[in-house]
Tab-separated table of C-alpha atoms in Angstrom:
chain	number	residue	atom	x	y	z
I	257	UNK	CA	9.661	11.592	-12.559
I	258	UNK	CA	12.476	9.763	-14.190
I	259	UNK	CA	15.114	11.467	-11.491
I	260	UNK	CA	12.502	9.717	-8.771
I	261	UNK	CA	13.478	6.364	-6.465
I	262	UNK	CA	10.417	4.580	-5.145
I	263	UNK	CA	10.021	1.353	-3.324
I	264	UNK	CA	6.441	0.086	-2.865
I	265	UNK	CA	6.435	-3.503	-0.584
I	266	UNK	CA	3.600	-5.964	-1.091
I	267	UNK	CA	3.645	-5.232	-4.794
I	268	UNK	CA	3.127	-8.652	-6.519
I	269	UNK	CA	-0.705	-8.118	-6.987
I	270	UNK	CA	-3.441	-6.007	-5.707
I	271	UNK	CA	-2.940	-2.569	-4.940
I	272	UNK	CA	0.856	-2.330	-4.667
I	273	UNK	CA	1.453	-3.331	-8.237
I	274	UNK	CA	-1.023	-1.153	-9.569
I	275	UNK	CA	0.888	1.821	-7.903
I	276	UNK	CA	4.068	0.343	-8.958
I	277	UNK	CA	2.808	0.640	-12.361
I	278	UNK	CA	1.713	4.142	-12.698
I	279	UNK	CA	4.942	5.092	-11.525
I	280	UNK	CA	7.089	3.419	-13.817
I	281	UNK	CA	4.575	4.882	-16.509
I	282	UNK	CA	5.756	8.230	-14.900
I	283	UNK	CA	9.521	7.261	-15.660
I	284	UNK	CA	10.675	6.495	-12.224
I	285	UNK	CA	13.017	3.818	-10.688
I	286	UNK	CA	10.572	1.804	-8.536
I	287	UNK	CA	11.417	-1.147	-6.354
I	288	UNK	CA	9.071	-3.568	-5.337
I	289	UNK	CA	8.909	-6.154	-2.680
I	290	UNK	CA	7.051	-9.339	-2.730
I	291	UNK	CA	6.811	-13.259	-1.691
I	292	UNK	CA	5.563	-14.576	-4.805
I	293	UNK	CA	7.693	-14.475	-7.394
I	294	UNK	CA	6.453	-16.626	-10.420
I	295	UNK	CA	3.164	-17.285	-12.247
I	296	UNK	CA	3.349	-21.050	-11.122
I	297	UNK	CA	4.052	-19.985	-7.151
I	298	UNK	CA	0.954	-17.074	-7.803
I	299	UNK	CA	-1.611	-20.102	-8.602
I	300	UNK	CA	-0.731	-21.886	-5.361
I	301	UNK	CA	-0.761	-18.882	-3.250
I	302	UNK	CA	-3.953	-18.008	-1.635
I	303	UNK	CA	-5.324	-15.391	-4.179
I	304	UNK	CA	-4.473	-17.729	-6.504
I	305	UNK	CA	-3.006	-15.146	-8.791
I	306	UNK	CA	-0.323	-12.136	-9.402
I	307	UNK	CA	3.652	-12.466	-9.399
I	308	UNK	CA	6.601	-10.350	-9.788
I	309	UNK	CA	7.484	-11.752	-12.839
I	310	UNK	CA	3.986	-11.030	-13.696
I	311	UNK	CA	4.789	-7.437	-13.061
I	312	UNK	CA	7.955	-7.291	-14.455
I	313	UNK	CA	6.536	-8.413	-18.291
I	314	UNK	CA	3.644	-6.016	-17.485
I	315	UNK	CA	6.303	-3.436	-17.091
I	316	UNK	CA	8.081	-3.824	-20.023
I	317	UNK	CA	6.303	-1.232	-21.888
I	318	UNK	CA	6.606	1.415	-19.356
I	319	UNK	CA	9.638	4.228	-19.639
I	320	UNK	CA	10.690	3.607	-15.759
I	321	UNK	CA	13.229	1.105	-14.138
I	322	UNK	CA	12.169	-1.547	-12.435
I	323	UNK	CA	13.904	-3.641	-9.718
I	324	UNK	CA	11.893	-6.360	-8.135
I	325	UNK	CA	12.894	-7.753	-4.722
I	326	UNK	CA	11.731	-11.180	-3.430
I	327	UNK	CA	11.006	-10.734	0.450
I	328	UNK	CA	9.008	-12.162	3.168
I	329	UNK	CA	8.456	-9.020	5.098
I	330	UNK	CA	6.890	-11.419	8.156
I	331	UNK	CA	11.334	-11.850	8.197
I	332	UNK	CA	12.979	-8.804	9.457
I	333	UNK	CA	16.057	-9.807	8.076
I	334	UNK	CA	14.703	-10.228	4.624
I	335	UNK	CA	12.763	-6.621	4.936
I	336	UNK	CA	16.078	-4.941	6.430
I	337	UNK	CA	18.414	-6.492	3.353
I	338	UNK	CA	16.108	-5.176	0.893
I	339	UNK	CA	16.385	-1.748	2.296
I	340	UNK	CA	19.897	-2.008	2.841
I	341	UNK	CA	19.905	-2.557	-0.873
I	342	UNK	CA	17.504	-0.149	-2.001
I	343	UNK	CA	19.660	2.409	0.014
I	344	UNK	CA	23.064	1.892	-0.987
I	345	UNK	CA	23.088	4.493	-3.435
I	346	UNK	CA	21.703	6.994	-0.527
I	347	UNK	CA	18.480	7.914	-2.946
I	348	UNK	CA	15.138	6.954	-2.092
I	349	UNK	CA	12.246	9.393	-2.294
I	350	UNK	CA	8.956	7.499	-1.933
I	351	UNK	CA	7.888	4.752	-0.122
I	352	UNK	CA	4.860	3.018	-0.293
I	353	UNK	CA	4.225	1.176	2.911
I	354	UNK	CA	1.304	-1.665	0.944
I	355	UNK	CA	2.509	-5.401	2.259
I	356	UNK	CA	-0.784	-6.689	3.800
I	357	UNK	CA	-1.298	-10.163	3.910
I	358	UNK	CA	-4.349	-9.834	6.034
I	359	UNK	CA	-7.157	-10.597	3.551
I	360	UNK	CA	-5.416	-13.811	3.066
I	361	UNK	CA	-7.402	-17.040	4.084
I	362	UNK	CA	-10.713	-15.178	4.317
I	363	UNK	CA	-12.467	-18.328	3.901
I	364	UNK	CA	-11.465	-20.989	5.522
I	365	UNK	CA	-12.872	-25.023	5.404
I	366	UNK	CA	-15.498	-22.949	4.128
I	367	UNK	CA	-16.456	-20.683	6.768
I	368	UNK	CA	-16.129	-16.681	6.323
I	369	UNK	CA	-14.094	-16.436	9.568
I	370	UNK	CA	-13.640	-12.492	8.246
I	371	UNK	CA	-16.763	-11.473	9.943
I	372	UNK	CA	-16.679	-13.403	12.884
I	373	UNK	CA	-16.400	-11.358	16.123
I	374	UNK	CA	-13.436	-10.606	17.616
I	375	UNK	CA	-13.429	-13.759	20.128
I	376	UNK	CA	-13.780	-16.025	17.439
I	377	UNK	CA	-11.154	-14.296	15.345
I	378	UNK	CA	-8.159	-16.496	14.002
I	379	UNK	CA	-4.997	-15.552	15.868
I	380	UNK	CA	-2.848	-15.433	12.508
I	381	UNK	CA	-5.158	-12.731	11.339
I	382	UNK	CA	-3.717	-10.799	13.744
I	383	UNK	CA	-0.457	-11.763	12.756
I	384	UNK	CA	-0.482	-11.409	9.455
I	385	UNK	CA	-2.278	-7.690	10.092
I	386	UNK	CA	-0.159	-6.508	12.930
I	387	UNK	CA	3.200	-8.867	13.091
I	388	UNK	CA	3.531	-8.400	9.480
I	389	UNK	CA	1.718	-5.543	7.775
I	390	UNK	CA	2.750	-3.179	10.298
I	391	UNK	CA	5.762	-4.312	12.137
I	392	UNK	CA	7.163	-3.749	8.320
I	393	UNK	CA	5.859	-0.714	7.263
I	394	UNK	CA	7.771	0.506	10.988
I	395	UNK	CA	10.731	-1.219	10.077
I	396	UNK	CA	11.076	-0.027	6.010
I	397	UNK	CA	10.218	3.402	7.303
I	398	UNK	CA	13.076	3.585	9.910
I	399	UNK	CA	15.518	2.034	7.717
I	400	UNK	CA	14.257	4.624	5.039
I	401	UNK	CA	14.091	7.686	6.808
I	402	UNK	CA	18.116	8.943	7.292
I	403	UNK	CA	18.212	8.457	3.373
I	404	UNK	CA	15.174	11.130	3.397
I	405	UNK	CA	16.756	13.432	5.741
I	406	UNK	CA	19.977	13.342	4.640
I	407	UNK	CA	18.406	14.344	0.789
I	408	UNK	CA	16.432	16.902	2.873
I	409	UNK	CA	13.298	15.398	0.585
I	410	UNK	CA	10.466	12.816	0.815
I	411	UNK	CA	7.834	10.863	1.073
I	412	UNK	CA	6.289	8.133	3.241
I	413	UNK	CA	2.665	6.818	2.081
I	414	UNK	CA	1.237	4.085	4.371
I	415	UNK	CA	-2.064	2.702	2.862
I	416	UNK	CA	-5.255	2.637	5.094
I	417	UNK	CA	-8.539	2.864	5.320
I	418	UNK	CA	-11.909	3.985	6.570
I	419	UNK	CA	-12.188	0.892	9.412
I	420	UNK	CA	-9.404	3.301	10.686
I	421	UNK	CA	-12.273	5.064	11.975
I	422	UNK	CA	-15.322	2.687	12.372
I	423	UNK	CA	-16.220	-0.391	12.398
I	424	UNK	CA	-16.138	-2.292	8.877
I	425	UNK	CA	-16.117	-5.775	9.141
I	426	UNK	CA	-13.437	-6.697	11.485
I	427	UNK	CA	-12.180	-5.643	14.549
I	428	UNK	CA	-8.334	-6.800	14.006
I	429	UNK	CA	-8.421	-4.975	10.681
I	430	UNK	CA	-9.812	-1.810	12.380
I	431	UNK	CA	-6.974	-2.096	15.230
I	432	UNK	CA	-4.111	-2.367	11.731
I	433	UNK	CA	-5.845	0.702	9.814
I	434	UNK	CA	-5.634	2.832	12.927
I	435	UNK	CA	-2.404	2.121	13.861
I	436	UNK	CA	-0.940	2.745	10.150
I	437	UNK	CA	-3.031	6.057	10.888
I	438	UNK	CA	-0.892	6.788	13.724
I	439	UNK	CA	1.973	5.758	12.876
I	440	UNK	CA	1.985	8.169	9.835
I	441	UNK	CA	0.938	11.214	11.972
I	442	UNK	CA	3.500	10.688	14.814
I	443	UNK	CA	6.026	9.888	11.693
I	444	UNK	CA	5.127	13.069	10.579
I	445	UNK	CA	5.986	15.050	13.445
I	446	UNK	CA	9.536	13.608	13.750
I	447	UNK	CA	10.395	14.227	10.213
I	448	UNK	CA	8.916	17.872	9.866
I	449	UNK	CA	12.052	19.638	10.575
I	450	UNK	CA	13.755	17.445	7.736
I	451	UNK	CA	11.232	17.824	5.099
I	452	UNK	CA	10.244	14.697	4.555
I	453	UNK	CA	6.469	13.843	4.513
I	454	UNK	CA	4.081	11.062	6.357
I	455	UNK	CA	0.780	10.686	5.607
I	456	UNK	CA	-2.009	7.995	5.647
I	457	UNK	CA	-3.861	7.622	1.893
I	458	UNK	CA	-7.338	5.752	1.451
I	459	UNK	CA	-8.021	3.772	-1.941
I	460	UNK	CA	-11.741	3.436	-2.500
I	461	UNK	CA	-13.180	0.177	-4.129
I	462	UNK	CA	-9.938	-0.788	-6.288
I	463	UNK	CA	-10.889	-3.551	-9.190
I	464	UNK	CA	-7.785	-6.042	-8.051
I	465	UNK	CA	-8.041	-9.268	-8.782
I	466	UNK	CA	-9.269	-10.625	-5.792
I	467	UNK	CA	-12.665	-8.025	-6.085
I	468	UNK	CA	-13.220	-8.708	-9.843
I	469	UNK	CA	-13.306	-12.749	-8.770
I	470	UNK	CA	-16.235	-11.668	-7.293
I	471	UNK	CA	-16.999	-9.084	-8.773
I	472	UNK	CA	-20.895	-9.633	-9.118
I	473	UNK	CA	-20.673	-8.831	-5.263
I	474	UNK	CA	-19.653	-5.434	-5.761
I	475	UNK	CA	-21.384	-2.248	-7.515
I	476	UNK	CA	-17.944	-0.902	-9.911
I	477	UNK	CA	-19.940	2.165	-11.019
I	478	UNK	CA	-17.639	3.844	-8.470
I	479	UNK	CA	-13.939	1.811	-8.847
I	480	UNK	CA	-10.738	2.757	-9.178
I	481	UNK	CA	-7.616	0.767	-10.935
I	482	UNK	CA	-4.905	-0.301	-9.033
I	483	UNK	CA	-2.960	2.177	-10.725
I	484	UNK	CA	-5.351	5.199	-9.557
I	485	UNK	CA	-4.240	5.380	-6.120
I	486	UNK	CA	-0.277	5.322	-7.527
I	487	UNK	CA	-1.482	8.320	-10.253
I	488	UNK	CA	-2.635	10.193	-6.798
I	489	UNK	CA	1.415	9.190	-5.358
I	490	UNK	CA	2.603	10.798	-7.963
I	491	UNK	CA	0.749	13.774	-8.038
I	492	UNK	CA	1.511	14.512	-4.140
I	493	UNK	CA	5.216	14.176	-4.884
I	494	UNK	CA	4.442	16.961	-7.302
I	495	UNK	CA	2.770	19.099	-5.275
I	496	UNK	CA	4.836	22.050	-4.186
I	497	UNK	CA	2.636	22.255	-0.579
I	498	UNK	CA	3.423	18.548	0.037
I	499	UNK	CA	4.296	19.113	3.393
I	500	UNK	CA	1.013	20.874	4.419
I	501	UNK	CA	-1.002	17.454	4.040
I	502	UNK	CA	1.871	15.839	6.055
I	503	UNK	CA	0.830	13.958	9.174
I	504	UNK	CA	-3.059	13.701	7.600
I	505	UNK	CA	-5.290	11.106	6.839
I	506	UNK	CA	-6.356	11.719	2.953
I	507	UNK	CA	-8.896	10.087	0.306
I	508	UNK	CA	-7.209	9.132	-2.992
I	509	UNK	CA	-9.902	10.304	-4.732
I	510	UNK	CA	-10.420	13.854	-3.286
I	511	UNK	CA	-6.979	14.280	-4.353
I	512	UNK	CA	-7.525	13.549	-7.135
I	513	UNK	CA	-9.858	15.746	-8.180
I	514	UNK	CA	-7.386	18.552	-6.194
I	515	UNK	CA	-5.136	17.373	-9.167
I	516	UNK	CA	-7.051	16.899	-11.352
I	517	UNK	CA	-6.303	13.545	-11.991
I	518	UNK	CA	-8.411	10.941	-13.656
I	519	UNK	CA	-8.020	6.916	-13.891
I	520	UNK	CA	-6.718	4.945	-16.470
I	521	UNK	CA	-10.352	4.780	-18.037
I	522	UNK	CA	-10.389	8.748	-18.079
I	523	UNK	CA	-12.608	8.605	-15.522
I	524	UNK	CA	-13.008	10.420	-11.830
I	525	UNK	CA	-14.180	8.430	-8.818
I	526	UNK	CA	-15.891	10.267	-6.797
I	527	UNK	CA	-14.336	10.327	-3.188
I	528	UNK	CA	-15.732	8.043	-0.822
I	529	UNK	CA	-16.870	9.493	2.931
I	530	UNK	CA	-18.037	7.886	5.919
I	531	UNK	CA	-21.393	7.277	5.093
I	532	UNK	CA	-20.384	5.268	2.035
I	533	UNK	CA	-18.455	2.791	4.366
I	534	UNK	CA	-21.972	2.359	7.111
């Protein structure tokens, strides 16, 4: 993929670094968006950890160019200079929609306000969720999409989940996960006709650092990297029939194993379902 432009926002930790990673390691240009930008900001932000410099000396090992972008995407005007940058050469051909500040502050003065119900929900949760996470993915995919057309080629990944669907914890995050659902299917139809595809993608449990801090809460037998769900990225931009998943909802995992793709450990999650999430 060393021809291949990606931008991936809300990379500085998590998720969106670990896909930022496995495609560098597939030789591609990848641009990444974040707030925090140093090790000394990461310890005073509320996850207390991961930075773009942090990424970028992670990086250095990897064949692919990287090109890191501080930006608040809660700012439109920070979100839409970063694209206007990232588009001045008129090449981009993935974008990973990932900023999501929403599992920030879960605890608060000691309280798990995360599974309160939905009257006694924070209002910045719903900013952060809705006002942020999604107002930018809409924004970086309508700045990014005449670059797609015009190269008659691409791809728009906005990361979800299964409280798309039910209930899982918190009825704000449910309201974000179903929207980014939506969002990629009705993306989908308006960019069929230029062969670019939208789709929705589901990690399963992904060993970031905010899960391993607590990580005797969880059962790993069945985790993924960060950089699994990117592997999967990289493998639909591959895929020859990429625009028959357009406009669908899919598990990293199952594509995985369509792929035949297997994690940085050499091993294959098996693909969550419903009745994993209950």
């Amino acid at each position: 993929m060393k021809d291949v432009v990606a931008l991936v926002t809300g990379g500085s930790r998590g998720i969106g670094r670990g896909i930022a990673l496995a495609l560098l390691a597939e030789g591609g240009t990848v641009h990444v968006t974040g707030r925090t930008m140093t090790e000394e900001q990461a310890r005073a932000h509320p996850q207390g950890s991961g930075s773009l410099e942090g990424l970028r000396a992670e990086a250095k090992v990897l064949p692919g160019r990287l090109v890191l972008h501080r930006c608040d995407h809660g700012i439109d005007a920070e979100t839409e200079a970063v694209l206007e940058q990232v588009c001045r050469d008129r090449r981009l051909d993935i974008l990973v929609n990932n900023a999501w500040p929403g599992y920030e502050r879960m605890v608060e003065n000691d309280d798990f306000t995360w599974a309160r119900p939905f009257w006694q929900q924070p209002t910045w949760r719903w900013n952060s969720m809705i006002d942020v996470a999604l107002r930018s993915a809409f924004i970086v995919s309508k700045m990014a999409a005449p670059t797609m057309i015009d190269q008659r080629r691409g791809l728009i990944v906005n990361i979800s989940f299964w409280a798309a669907e039910m209930f899982n914890g918190n009825a704000i995050y449910g309201v974000a996960k179903a929207a980014t659902n939506k969002m990629a299917f009705d993306f989908a139809h308006d960019l069929k006709a230029h062969n670019v595809a939208s789709l929705a993608l589901y990690p399963g449990l992904v060993r970031t650092e905010a899960v391993m801090r607590a990580a005797e809460f969880f059962d790993l037998s069945n985790s993924e990297s960060p950089q699994f769900i990117g592997r999967v990225i990289a493998g639909l931009w591959k895929d020859a029939e990429l625009m028959e998943k357009s406009g669908k909802v899919h598990v990293a995992a199952h594509l995985a194993k369509e792929y035949g793709i297997s994690d940085i450990d050499g091993l294959k999650p098996r693909p969550l379902t419903a009745s994993d999430i209950v």
